[in-house]
Structure formats: C-alpha cells, structure tokens
Coordinates of C-alpha atoms in Angstrom, one line a residue:
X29 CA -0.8 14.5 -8.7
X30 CA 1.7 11.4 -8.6
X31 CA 5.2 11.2 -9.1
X32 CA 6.8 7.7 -10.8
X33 CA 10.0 7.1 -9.7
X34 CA 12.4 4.5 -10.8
X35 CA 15.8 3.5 -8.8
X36 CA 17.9 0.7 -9.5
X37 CA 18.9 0.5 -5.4
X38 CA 16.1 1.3 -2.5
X39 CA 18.2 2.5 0.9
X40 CA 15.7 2.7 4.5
X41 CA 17.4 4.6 7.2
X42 CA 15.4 4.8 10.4
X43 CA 15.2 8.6 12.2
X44 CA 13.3 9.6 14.9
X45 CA 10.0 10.1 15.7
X46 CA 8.5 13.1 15.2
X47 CA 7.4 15.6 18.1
X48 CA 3.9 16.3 18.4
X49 CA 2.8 19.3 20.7
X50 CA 0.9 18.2 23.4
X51 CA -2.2 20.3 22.4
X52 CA -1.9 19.1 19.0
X53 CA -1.7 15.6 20.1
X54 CA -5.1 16.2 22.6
X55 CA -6.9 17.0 19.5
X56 CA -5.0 13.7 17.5
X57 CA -6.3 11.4 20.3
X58 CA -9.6 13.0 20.2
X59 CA -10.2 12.7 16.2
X60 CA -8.7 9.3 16.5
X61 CA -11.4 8.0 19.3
X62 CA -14.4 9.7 17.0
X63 CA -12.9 7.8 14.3
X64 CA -12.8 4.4 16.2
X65 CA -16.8 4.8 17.4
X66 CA -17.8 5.3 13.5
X67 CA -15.7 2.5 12.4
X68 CA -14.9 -0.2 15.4
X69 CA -12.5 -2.1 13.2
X70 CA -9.6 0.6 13.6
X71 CA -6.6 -0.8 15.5
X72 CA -3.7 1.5 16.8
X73 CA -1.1 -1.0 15.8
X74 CA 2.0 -0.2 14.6
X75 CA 3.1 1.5 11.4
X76 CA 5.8 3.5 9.9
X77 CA 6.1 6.9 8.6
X78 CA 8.4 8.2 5.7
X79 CA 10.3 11.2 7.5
X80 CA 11.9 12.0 3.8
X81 CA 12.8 10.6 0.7
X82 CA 15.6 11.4 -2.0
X83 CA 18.0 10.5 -4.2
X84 CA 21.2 9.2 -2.5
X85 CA 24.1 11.4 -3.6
X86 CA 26.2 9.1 -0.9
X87 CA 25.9 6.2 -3.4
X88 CA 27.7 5.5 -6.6
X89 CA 24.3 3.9 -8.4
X90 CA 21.3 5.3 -9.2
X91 CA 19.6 4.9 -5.4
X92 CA 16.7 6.5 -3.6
X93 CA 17.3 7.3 0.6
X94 CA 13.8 6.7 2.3
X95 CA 14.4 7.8 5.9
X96 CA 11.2 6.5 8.3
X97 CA 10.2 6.7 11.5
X98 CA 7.9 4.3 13.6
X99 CA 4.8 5.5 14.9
X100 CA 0.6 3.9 15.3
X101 CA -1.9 4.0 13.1
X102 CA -3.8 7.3 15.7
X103 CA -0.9 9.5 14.3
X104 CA -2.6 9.9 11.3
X105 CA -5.9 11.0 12.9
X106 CA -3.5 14.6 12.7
X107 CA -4.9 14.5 9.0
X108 CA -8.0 16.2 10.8
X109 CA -6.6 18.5 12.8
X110 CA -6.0 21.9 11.5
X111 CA -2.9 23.3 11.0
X112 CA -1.1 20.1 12.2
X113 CA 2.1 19.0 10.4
X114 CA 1.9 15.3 9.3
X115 CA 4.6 13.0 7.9
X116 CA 3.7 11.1 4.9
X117 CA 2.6 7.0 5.3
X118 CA 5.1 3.9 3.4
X119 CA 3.2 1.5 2.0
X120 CA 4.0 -1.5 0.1
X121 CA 1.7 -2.6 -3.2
X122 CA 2.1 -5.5 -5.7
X123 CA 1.0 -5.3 -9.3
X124 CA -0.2 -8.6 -10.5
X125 CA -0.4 -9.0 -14.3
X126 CA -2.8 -11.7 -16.1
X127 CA -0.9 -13.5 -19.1
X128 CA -3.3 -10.8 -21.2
X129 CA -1.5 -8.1 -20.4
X130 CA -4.2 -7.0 -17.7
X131 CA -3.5 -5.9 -13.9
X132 CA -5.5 -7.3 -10.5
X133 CA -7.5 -3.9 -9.1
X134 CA -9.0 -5.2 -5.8
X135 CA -12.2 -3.5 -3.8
X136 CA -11.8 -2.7 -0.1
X137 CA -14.2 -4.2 1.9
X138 CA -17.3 -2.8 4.6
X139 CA -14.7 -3.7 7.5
X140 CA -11.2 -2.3 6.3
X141 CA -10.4 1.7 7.2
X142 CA -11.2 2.4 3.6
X143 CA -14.6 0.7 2.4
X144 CA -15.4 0.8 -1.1
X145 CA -11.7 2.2 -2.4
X146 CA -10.3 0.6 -5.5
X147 CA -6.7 -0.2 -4.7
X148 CA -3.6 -3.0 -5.7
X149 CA -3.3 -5.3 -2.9
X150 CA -1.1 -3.9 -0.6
X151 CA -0.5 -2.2 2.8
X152 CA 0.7 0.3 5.4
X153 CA 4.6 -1.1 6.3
X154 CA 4.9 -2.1 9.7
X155 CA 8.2 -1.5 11.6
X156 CA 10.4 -4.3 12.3
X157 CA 10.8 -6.2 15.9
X158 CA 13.9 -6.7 17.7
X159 CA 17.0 -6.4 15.6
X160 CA 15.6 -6.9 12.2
X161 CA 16.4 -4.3 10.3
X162 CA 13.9 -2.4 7.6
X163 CA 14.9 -3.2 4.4
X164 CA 14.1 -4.0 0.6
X165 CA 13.9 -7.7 1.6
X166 CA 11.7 -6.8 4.4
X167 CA 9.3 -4.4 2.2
X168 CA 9.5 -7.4 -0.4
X169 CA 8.2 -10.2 2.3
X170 CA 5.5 -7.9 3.8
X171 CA 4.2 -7.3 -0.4
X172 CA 3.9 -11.1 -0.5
X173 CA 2.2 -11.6 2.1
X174 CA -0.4 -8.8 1.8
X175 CA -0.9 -10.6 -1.8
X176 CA -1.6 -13.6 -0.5
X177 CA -4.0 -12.4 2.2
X178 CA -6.0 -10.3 0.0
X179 CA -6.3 -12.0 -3.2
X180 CA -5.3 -15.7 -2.2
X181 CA -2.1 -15.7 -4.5
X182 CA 0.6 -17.2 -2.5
X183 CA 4.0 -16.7 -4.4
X184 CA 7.6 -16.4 -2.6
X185 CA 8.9 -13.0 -2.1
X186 CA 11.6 -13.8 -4.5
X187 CA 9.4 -13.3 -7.5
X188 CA 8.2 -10.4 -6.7
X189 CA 10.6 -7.1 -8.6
X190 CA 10.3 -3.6 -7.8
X191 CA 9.4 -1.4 -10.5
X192 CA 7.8 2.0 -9.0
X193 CA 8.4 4.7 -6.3
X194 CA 5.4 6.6 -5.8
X195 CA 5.1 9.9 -4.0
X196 CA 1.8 11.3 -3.8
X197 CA -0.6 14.3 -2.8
X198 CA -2.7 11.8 -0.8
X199 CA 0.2 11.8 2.2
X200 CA 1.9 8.8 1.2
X201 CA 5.1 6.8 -0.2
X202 CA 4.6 3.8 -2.2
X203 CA 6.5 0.8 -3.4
X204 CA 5.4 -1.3 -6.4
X205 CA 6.3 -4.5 -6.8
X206 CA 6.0 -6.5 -10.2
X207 CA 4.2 -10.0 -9.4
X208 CA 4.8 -12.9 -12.5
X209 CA 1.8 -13.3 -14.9
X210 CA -1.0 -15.5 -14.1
X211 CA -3.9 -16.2 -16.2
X212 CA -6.8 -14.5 -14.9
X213 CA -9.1 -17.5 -14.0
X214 CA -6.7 -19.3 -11.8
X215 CA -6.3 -15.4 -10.2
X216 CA -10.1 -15.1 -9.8
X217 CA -10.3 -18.9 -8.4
X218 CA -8.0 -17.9 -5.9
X219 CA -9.8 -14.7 -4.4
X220 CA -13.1 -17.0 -4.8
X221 CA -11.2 -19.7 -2.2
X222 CA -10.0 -17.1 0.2
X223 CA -13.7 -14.9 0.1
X224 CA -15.1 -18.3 0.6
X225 CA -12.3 -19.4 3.9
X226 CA -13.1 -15.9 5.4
X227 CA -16.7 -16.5 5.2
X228 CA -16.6 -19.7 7.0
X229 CA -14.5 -18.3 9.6
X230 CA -17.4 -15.3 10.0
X231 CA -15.0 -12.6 8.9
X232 CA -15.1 -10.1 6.2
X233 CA -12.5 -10.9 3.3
X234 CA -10.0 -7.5 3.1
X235 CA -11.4 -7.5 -0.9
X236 CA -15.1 -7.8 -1.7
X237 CA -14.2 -8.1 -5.3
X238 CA -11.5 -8.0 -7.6
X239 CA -11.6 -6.9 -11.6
X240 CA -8.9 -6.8 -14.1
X241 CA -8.5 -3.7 -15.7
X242 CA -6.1 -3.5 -19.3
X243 CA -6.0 0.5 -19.3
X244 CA -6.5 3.6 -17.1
X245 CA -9.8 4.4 -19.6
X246 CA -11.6 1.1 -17.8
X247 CA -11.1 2.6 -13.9
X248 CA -14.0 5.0 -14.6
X249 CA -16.9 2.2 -14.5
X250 CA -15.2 1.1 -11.4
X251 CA -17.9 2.8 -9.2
X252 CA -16.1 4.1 -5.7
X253 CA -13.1 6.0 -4.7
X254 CA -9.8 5.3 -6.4
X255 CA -6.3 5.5 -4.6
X256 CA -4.3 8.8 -6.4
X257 CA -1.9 6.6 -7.8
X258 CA -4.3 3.9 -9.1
X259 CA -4.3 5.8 -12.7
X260 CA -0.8 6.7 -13.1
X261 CA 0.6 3.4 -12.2
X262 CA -2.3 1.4 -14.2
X263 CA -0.8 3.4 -17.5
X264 CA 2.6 2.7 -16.8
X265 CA 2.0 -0.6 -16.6
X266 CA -0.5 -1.1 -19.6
X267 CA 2.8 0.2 -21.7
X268 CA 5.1 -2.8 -20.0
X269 CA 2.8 -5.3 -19.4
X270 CA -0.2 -5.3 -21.9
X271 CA -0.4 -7.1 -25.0

C-alpha cells in the first residue's frame, strides 16, 4: 500500500544518524559485500535516510516535517538482516506529462541496483556538502537533473512543481514533482540522443527504454517489476493530467 500526500509547504530538518549494533552492523557489511560480488556496479556513496515524517503542527500552513539523516548506500543492505530496524530511503521523482495527457514510465537498465524495474525518473536524495542546506530547492535541483540524465530532458528546476508525498510499504519516502507537457516524440527523440551518447561513451544508459502510459490499466503489459507507487501515482495523475 501507498499513501498520497499533498502539502502546500515541504520542511527538511536534519537528525542524527541512527545507531546500529555492532553485531547487527557485521551482518549489514556482510550482506552488503555479497551484494556487491553479484552486482559490481553498487557504490557505497552517499545518501539520506528519512528518520520521520509528519505534519508540522509548528507551522501556520498546511506543511509536512521530513526529518533525515545522512548515511551510504550499505545501510540498506540491513533490509536482509533479520530482525534489524531500518529507516526508510527519500527519494526524489519527476512526472513528465506528454501534451496527450500521457506520463514518461522509464525501464531500469542491466547495470543500475534495480534491472528491469519500471519506475519515473528519479533517485535516492543525496545529502548536501558543506553548508548547503537540505531543502525544497535542493530536492527540486537534484529532480532536474535525474530527468535530464535519464531521459535526456533538460529543463530548469524552476519548472518543475511538487504535487505528491509518497510514503510506502517498500521502505521509502517520495517526492513527485510535476514536469511541463512535452509532446511525446520530441520526449522519445531525447532518450534516443542520450541511449545513443551513452553508447558511444561504452556505458549503459540508466533507462533501456521508456513508454508512455495514459492509465494504471496499461502498467500490466509492462513486463518486469513495478515500483509500489508506480500505480497509485499513475491514477492520480491520469485524473489531472489526461485528456
């Protein structure tokens, strides 16, 4: 199950990390380095946990409080260890609309974490360096740019709107962002040009392929896993955006 939520402000407040037994963290390391032999293109960079979310009774408009907490990518290698306590993962997604009304669904490629998954573009947030702080125009920039490097659409972060808050059974927190229409050639020309870039360069685009999808009855023929909140999120916006 997913749960939509809608806030008119978006407050980050950063908290500590959490503590991790040591014997708890023995087996973490030791699920994370069977996870890097299967799959050599895991990286233990850093990323950011969401420690807790709520509404903001401190604030006079209709707000949501995402406290976080900066950790790497291993920590969630405690997904396989029994019994452990994990935090959930804040991501960042951007829902691109055709001037049809339809939405970009992209497929992960051989080389990401998640091969095959059908997913918006989008990605894990990653904590701010130095004195820049985590904010709404931070999550915006980091949507544009994981727009632009998986699909080739390169649009300032300015246009982008957020529309959704998704909290998930999957282990994640999610914010959509609303992208302006395109029509979907020039949107398919542009993921052609960046497949085609990656290619020449020897690397594996982060999409194999992309589809537009006007409903949640299409995702079935899309063979592969789906993300949970592909669905819910596809129906709410088929009722805003579609023709």
């Amino acid at each position: 199950m997913t749960e939509l939520l809608e806030a008119e402000m978006l407050r980050l407040v950063e908290v500590a990390p959490p503590s991790i037994p040591s014997e708890t963290r023995a087996a973490m390391n030791r699920e994370w380095d069977e996870a890097v032999l299967a799959n050599p293109a895991l990286f233990d960079g850093p990323v950011v946990l969401c420690a807790g979310l709520s509404r903001d009774a401190g604030d006079a408009e209709d707000a949501l409080l995402v406290s976080w907490s900066r950790t790497t990518y291993r920590y969630f290698a405690l997904r396989r260890v029994p019994g452990a306590t994990v935090l959930r993962s804040l991501f960042v997604s951007v829902i691109q609309p055709t001037d049809d009304g339809r939405v970009l669904v992209g497929r992960m490629s051989r080389s990401t974490a998640a091969p095959g998954r059908w997913q918006f573009p989008g990605g894990s947030v990653e904590p701010p360096t130095g004195a820049e702080p985590l904010d709404e125009r931070a999550l915006r920039r980091h949507a544009a740019l994981e727009l632009a490097e998986e699909t080739g659409v390169d649009i300032p972060d300015t246009a982008l709107t957020r529309c959704l808050i998704t909290y998930g059974d999957d282990g994640q927190v999610g914010v959509h962002y609303l992208a302006p229409p395109l029509p979907a050639p020039v949107l398919q020309d542009r993921f052609d040009a960046l497949a085609a870039a990656e290619a020449v360069r020897g690397r594996d685009p982060e999409f194999d392929r992309i589809v537009f999808v006007g409903s949640p009855a299409e995702l079935p023929r899309l063979e592969g896993p789906h993300v949970v909140y592909l669905e819910p999120v596809v129906r709410w916006t088929s009722r805003r955006v579609g023709s």
